[in-house]
Coordinates of C-alpha atoms in Angstrom, one line a residue:
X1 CA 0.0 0.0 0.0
X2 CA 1.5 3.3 -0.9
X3 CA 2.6 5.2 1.9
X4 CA 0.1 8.8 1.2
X5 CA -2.9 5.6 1.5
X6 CA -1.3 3.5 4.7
X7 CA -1.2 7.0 6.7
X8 CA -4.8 8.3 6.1
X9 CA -6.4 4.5 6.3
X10 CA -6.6 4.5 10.5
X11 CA -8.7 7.9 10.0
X12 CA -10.2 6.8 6.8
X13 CA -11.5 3.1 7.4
X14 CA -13.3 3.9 10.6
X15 CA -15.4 6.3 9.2
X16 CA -15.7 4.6 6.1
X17 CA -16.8 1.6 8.6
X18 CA -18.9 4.3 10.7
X19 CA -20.8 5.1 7.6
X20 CA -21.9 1.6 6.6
X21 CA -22.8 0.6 10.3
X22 CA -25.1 3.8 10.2
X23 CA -27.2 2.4 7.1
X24 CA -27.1 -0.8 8.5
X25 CA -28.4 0.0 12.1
X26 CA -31.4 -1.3 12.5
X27 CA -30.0 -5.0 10.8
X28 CA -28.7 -5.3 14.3
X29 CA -26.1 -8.8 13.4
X30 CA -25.0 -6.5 10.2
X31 CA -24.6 -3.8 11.7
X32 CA -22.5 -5.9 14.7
X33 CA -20.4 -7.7 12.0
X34 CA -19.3 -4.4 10.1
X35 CA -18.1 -2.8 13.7
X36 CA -16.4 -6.0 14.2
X37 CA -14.8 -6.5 10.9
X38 CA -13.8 -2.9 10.3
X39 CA -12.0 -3.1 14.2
X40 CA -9.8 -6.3 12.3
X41 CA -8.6 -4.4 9.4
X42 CA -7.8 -1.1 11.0
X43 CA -5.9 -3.4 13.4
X44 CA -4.0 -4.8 10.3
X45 CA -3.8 -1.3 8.7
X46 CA -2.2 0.4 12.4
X47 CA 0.4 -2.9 12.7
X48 CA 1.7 -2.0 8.9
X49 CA 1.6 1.7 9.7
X50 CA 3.5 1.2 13.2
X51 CA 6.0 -1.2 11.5
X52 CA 6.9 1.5 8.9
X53 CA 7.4 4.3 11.6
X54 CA 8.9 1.7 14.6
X55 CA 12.7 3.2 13.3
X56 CA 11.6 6.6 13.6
X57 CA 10.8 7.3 10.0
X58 CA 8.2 10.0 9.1
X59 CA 5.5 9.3 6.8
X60 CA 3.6 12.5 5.6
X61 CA 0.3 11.6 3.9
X62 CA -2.0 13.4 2.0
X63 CA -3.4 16.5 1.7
X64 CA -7.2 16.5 1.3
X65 CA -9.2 19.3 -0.5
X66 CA -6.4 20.3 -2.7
X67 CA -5.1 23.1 -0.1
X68 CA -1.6 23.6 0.2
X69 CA 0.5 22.4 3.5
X70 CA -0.1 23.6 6.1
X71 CA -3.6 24.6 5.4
X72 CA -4.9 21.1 4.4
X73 CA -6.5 18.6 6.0
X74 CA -3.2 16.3 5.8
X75 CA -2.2 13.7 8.0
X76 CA 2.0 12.8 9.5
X77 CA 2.7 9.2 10.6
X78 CA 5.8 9.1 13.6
X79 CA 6.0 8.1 16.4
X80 CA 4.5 8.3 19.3
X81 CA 1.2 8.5 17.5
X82 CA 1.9 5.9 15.0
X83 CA 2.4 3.8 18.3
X84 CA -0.6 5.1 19.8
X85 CA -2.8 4.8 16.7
X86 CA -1.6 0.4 17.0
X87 CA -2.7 0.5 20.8
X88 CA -6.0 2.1 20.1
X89 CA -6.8 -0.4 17.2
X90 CA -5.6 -3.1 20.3
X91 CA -8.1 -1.7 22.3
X92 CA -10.7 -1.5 19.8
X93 CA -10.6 -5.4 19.0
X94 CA -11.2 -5.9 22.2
X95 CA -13.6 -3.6 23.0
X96 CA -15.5 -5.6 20.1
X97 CA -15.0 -8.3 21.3
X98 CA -16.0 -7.9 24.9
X99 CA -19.4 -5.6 22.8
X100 CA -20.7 -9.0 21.3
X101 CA -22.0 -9.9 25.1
X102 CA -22.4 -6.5 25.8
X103 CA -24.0 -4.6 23.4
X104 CA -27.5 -5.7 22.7
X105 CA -29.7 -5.1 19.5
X106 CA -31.7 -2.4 21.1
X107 CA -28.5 -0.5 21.6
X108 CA -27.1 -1.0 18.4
X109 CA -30.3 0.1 16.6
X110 CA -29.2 3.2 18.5
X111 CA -26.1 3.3 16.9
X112 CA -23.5 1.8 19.1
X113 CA -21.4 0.6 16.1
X114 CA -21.2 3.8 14.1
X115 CA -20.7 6.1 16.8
X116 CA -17.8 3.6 18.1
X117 CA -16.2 3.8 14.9
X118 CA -16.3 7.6 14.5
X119 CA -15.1 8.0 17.9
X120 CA -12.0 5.8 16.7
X121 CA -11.6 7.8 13.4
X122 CA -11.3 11.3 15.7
X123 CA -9.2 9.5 18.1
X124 CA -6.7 8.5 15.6
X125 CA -7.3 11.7 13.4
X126 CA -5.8 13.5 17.0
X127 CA -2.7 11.1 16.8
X128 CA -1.8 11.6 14.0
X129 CA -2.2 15.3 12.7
X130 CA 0.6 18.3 12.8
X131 CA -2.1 20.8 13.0
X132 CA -3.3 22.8 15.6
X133 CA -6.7 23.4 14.3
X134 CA -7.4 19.9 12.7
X135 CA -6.0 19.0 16.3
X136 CA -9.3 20.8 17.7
X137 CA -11.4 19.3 15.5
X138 CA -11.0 15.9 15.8
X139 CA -11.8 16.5 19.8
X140 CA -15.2 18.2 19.0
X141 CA -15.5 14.9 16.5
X142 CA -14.6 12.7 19.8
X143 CA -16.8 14.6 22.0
X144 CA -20.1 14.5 19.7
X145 CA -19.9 10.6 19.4
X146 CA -19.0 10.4 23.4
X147 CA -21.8 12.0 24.0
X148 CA -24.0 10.2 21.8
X149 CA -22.6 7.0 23.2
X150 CA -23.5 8.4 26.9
X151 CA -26.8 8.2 26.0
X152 CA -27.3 4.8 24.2
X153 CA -30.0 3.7 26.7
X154 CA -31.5 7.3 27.4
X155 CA -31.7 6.8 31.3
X156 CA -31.8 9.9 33.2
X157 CA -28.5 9.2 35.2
X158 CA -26.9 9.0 31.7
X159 CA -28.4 12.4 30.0
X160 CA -26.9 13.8 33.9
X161 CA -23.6 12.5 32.9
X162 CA -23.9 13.9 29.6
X163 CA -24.7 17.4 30.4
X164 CA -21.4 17.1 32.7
X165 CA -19.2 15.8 30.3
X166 CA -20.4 18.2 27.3
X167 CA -20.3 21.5 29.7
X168 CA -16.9 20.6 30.6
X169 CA -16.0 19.7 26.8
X170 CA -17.3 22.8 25.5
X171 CA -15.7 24.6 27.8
X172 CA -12.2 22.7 27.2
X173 CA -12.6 23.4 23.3
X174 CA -13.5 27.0 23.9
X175 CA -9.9 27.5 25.6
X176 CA -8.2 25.0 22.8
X177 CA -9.7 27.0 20.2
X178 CA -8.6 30.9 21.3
X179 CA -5.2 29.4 22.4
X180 CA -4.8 28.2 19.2
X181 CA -6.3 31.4 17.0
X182 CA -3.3 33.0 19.4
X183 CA -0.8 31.0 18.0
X184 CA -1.8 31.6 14.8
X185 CA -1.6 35.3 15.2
X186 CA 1.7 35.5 16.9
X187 CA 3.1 32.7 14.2
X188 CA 1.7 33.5 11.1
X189 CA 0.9 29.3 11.0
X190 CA -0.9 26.3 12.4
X191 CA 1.6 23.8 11.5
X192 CA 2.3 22.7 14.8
X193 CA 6.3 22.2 13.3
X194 CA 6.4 25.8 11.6
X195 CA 4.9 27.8 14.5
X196 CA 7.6 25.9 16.7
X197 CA 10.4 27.4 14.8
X198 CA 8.6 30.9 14.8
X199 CA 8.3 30.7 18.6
X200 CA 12.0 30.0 19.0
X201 CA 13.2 32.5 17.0
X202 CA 11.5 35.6 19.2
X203 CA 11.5 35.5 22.6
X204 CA 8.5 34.9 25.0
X205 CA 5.5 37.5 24.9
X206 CA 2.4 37.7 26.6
X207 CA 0.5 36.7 23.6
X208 CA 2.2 33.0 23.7
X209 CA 2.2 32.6 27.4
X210 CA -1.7 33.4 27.4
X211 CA -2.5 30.7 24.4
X212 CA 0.3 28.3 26.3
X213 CA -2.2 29.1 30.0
X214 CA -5.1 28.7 27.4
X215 CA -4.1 25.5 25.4
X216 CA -2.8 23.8 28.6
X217 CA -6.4 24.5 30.2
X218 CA -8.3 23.4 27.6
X219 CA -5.7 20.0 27.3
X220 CA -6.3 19.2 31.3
X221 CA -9.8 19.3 30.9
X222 CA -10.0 16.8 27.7
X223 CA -7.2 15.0 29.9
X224 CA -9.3 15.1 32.9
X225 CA -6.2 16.7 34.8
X226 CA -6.6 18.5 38.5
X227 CA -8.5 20.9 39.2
X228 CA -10.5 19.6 36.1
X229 CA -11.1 16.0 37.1
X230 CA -14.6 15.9 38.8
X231 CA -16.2 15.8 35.7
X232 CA -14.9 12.4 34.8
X233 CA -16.1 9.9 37.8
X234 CA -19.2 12.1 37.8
X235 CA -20.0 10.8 34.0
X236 CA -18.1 7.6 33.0
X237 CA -19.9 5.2 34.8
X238 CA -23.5 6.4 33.3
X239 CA -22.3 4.7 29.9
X240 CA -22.4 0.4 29.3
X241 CA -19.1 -1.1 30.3
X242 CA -18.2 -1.6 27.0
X243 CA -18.3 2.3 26.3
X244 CA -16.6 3.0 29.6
X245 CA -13.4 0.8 28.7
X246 CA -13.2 2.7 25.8
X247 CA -13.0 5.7 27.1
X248 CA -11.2 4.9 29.9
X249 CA -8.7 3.4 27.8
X250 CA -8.6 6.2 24.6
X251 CA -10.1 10.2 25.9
X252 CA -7.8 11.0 28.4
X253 CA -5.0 9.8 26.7
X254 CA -5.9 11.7 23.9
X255 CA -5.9 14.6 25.6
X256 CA -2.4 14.0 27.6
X257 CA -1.2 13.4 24.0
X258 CA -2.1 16.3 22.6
X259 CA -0.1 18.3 25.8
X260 CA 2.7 16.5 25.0
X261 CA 2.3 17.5 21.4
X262 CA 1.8 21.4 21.8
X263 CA 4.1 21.3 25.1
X264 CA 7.0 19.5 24.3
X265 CA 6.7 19.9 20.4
X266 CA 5.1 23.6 20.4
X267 CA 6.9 25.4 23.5
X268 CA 10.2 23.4 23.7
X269 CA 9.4 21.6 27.1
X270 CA 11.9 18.8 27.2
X271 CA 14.5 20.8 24.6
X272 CA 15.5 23.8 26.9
X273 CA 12.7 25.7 24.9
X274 CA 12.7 29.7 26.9
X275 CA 9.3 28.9 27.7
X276 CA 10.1 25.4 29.6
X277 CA 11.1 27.1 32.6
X278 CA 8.0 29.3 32.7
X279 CA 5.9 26.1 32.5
X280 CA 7.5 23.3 34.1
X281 CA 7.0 24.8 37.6
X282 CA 3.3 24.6 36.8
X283 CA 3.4 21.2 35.0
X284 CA 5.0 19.9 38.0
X285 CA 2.1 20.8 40.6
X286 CA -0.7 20.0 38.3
X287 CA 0.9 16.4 37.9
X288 CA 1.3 16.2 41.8
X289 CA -2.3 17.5 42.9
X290 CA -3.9 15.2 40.2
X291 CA -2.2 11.8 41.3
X292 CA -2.5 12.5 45.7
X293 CA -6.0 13.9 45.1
X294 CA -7.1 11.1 42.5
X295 CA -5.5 8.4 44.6
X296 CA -7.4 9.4 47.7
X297 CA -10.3 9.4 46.0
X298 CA -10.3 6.3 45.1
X299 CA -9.8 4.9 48.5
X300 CA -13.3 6.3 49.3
X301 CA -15.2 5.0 46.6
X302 CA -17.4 1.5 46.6
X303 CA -18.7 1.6 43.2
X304 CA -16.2 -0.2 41.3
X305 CA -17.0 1.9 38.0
X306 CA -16.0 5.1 40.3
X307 CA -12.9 4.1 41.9
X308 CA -12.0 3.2 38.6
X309 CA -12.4 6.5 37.0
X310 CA -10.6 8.1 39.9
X311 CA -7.8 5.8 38.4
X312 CA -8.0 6.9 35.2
X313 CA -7.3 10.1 36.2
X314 CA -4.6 9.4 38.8
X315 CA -2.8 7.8 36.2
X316 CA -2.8 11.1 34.1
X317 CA -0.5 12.6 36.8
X318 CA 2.2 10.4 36.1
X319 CA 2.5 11.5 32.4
X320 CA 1.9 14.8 33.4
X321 CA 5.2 14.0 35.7
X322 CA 7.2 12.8 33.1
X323 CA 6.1 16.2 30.7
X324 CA 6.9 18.2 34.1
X325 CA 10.3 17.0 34.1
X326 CA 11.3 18.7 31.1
X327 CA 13.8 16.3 30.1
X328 CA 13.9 14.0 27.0
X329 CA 14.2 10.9 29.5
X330 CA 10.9 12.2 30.8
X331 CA 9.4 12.7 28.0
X332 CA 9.6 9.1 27.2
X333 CA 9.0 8.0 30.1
X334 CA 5.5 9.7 29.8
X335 CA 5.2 8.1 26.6
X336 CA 5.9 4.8 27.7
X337 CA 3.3 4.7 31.0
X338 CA 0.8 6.2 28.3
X339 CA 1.2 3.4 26.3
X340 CA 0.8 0.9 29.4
X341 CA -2.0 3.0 31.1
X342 CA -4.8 2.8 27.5
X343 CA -4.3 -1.2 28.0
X344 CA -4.5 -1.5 31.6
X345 CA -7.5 1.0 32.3
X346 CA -10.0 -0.7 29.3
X347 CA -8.9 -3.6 30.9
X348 CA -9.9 -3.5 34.4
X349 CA -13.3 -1.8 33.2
X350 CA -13.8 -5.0 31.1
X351 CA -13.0 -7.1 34.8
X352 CA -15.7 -5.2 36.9
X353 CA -18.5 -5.2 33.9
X354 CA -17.6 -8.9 34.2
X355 CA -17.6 -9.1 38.2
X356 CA -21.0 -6.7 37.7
X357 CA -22.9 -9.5 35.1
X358 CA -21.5 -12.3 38.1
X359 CA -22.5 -10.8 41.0
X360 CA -25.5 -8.4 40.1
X361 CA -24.3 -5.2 41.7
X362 CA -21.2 -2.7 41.1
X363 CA -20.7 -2.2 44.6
X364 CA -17.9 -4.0 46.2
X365 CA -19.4 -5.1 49.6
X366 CA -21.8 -6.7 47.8
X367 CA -19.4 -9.0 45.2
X368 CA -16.9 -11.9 45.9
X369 CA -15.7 -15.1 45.8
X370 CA -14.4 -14.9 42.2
X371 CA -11.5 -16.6 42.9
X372 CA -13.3 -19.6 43.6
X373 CA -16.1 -19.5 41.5
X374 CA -14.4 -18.5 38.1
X375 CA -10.5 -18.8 38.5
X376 CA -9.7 -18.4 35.1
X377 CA -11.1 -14.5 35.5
X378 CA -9.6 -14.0 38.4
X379 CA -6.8 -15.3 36.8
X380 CA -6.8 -12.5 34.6
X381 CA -8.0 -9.7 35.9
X382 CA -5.0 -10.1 38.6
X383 CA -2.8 -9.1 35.5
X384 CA -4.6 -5.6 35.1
X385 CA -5.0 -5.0 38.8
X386 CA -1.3 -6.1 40.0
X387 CA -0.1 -3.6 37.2
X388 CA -2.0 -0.6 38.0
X389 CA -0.9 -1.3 41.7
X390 CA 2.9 -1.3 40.2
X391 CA 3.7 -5.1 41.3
X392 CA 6.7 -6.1 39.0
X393 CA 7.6 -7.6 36.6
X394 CA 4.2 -6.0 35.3
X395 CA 4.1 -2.9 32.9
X396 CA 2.7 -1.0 35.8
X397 CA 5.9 -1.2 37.7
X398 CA 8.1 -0.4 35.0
X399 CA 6.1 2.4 34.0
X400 CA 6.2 4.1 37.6
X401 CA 9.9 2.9 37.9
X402 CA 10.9 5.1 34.9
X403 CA 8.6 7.7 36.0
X404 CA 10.4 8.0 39.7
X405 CA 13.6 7.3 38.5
X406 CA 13.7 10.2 36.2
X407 CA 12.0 12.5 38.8
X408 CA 14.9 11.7 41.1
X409 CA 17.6 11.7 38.2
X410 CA 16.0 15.8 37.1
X411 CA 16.0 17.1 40.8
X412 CA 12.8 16.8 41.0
X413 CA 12.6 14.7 44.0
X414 CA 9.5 15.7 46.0
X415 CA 7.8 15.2 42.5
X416 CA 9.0 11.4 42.5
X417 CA 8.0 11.1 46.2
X418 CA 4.7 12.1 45.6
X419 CA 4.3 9.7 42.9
X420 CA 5.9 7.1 45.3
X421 CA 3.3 8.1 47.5
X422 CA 0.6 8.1 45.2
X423 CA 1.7 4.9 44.6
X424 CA 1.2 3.3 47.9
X425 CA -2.2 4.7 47.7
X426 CA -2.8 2.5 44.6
X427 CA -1.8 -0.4 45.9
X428 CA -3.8 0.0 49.5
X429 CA -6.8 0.3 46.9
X430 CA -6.3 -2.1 44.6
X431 CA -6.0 -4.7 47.5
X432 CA -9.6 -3.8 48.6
X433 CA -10.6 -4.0 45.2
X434 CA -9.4 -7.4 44.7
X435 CA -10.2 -8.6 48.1
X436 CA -13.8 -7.3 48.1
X437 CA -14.3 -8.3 44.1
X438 CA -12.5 -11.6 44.0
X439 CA -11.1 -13.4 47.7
X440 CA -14.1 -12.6 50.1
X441 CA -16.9 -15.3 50.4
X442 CA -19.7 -14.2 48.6
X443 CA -23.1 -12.7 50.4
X444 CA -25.4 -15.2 50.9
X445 CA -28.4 -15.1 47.9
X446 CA -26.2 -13.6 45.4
X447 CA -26.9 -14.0 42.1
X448 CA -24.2 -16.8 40.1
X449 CA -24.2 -16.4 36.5
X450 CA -21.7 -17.5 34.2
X451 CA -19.4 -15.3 32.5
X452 CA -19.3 -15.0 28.7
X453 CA -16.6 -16.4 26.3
X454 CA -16.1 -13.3 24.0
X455 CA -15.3 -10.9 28.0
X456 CA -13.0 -13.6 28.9
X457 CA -11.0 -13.5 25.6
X458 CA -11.1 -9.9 25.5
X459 CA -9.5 -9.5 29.0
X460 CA -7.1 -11.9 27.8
X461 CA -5.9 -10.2 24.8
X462 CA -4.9 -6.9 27.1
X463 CA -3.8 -8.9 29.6
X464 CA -1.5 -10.6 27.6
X465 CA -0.3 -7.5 25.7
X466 CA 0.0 -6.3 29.6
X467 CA 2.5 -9.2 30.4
X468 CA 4.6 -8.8 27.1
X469 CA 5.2 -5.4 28.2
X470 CA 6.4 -6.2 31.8
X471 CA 8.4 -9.3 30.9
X472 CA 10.0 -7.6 27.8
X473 CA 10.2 -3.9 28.5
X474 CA 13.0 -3.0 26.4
X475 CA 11.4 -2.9 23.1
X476 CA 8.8 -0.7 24.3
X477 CA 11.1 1.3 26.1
X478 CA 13.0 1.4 22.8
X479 CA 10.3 2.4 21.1
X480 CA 9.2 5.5 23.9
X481 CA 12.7 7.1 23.5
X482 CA 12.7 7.3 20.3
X483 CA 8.8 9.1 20.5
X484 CA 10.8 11.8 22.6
X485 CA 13.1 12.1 20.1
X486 CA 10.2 13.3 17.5
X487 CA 8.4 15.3 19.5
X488 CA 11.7 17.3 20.7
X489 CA 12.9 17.4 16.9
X490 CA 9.0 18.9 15.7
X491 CA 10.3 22.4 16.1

């Protein structure tokens, strides 16, 4: 396939895919076998695409609408997001998978297949574009089919998360897209590469710091990042667990991607940029406050889909440590836990959708004895859980490893004791988790029902992409340095 072709196709075949599942929506099996089979070959498409890039090669696609670069709609292949774009096709298979138990006909007469598919489009649209403004529209492309996959089953609790989720959206866009008309003024361009290269050539003015304050708010919202971060518990678990993984695994890292895009490839932060050490000050206490506050919170929760999200979020503030650090070791680093974090967090959404179907309920008190009752789940759903909680040789502990080590190896110490910290939170939590979900006896009159093939082989294709990472972390580690490398060599 010719390069311009392989490049576009990730954006391409989901909306192509999109668009026949819409026509076929109320065929509920066709409409469930064109999700499924477009999910394969934009799996196919990502590997060829990531194998191409894996040496740090650039593939620049086409330009659509006959508009000259930078104003097209065009489309650049590197890493990180050609890496990023093969995780999210990962996580896509096995968000289908885990769907054909999940997702009902009722809900994809609703449009559970198409909307999926477009969400993947803007998802990978966001990973792989140089532009500031095609950057912004690909999130308002995200948030529409979010939102209309919030309210598949048009319950009240789910229009309530919604409203959240698309006040908080609108107001992240409204920042992203002023920061970025600033840019454009002060730079003459939108190329993210172009306006880099303007910005280092003049020094710092209040014009650039304002759209970095703007862009950087919008960002942490759409990453979910403290103070911004109530929105997320307060809206994920309204969607079917199927939707939730997805998200969980894919929106915020979309939007930590795109800081690390405009921060470390716009502003300089990890190349000695002027503005770095304006911004890494603030980088560094956002990424603290967001993974003590999110940790905490998850202590207190009991609804598994809640505690969860407070994870998701918590997790955040380690990438947004390794961007804080302003080095090109941290860079990767963040790069690398983003990478572990998409597989890990669809993952154990997957495990308490399947506790939920055994169990009946979503809150922890009232689940257990999974261990006994179906070991091979518990088998593994340990994988996801022991990783988050940073248990080696799991990715998890790798991931926080690099993280600490690098905060230690920058000065930064109190930045890698909080994440140390943070840490020993996770843990404390993920113990209750497992011991209320899985070890505990369960309550006398629960409900037993069996768990379904397709959630089982779904958890065990992230789990075992999970262990390949934590036994053989070189490659990836490999594969995260040389993402650092690109985005500090954008400008």
């Amino acid at each position: 396939m010719p390069d311009a072709l392989l490049v576009s196709a990730p954006v391409a075949v989901p909306f192509l895919g999109a668009v026949l599942a819409l026509l076929l929506r109320e065929r509920a099996g066709a409409a469930r076998i064109t999700g499924l089979l477009t999910t394969i070959v934009l799996a196919v498409l990502s590997l060829a695409l990531f194998l191409r890039t894996a040496g740090g090669e650039r593939l620049v696609g086409s330009v659509f609408g006959g508009w000259p670069k930078p104003f097209g709609i065009g489309f650049t292949a590197a890493l990180p997001g050609a890496a990023l774009v093969l995780v999210t096709a990962l996580v896509a298979l096995a968000t289908a998978i885990y769907a054909l138990s999940d997702i009902g006909p009722r809900r994809r007469r609703s449009g559970y297949d198409a909307l999926v598919l477009a969400m993947l489009g803007a998802v990978n649209g966001a990973f792989l574009t140089d532009d500031l403004f095609n950057l912004y529209v690909w999130f308002e492309l995200a948030l529409i089919s979010a939102l209309g996959l919030l309210t598949l089953d048009r319950r009240r609790t789910q229009i309530d998360g919604a409203i959240r989720y698309a006040a908080f959206g609108m107001m992240g866009a409204t920042f992203i897209l002023i920061g970025v008309g600033m840019i454009y003024g002060v730079t003459g361009t939108l190329d993210i590469g172009r306006a880099a290269a303007a910005l280092a050539d003049r020094p710092p003015s209040l014009a650039s710091a304002v759209a970095a304050a703007l862009l950087l708010g919008g960002f942490a919202l759409k990453a979910g990042l403290f103070p911004f971060h109530l929105w997320l518990p307060a809206s994920y678990h309204t969607a079917p667990v199927a939707v939730t993984a997805l998200f969980a695994g894919l929106l915020t890292k979309m939007g930590f991607y795109a800081l690390l895009l405009v921060f470390a490839g716009l502003f300089g932060v990890g190349s000695g940029g002027d503005a770095a050490a304006q911004l890494v000050p603030v980088l560094g206490w956002i990424a603290a406050a967001t993974m003590l506050v999110c940790a905490a919170g998850a202590l207190a929760q009991t609804d598994m889909r809640r505690l969860l999200a407070y994870h998701v979020v918590a997790q955040v503030g380690y990438m947004m440590a390794g961007l804080a650090l302003a080095t090109r070791e941290g860079l990767a680093a963040a790069v690398f836990y983003m990478i572990h974090s998409i597989i890990v967090q669809a993952n154990l959404f997957f495990g308490a959708g399947l506790i939920r179907r055994a169990s009946g309920s979503w809150d922890m008190t009232r689940t257990g004895g999974m261990v006994r009752r179906e070991p091979l789940f518990a088998l593994l759903f340990a994988v996801p859980v022991l990783s988050l909680a940073g248990i080696p040789p799991l990715s998890g502990f790798w991931a926080k490893m690099i993280v600490i080590r690098e905060s230690f190896d920058a000065d930064l110490a109190w930045l890698g004791g909080i994440a140390l910290l943070a840490g020993l939170m996770t843990i404390v939590s993920m113990a209750l988790f497992w011991s209320d979900a899985c070890w505990k006896e369960p309550r006398k009159g629960q409900p037993r029902h069996r768990l379904p093939r397709g959630g089982l082989l779904a958890m065990a294709l992230l789990s075992g992409a999970t262990l390949s990472i934590g036994l053989m972390p070189g490659w990836l580690w490999t594969i995260a340095q040389l993402s650092a490398r690109a985005l500090g060599a954008i400008g």
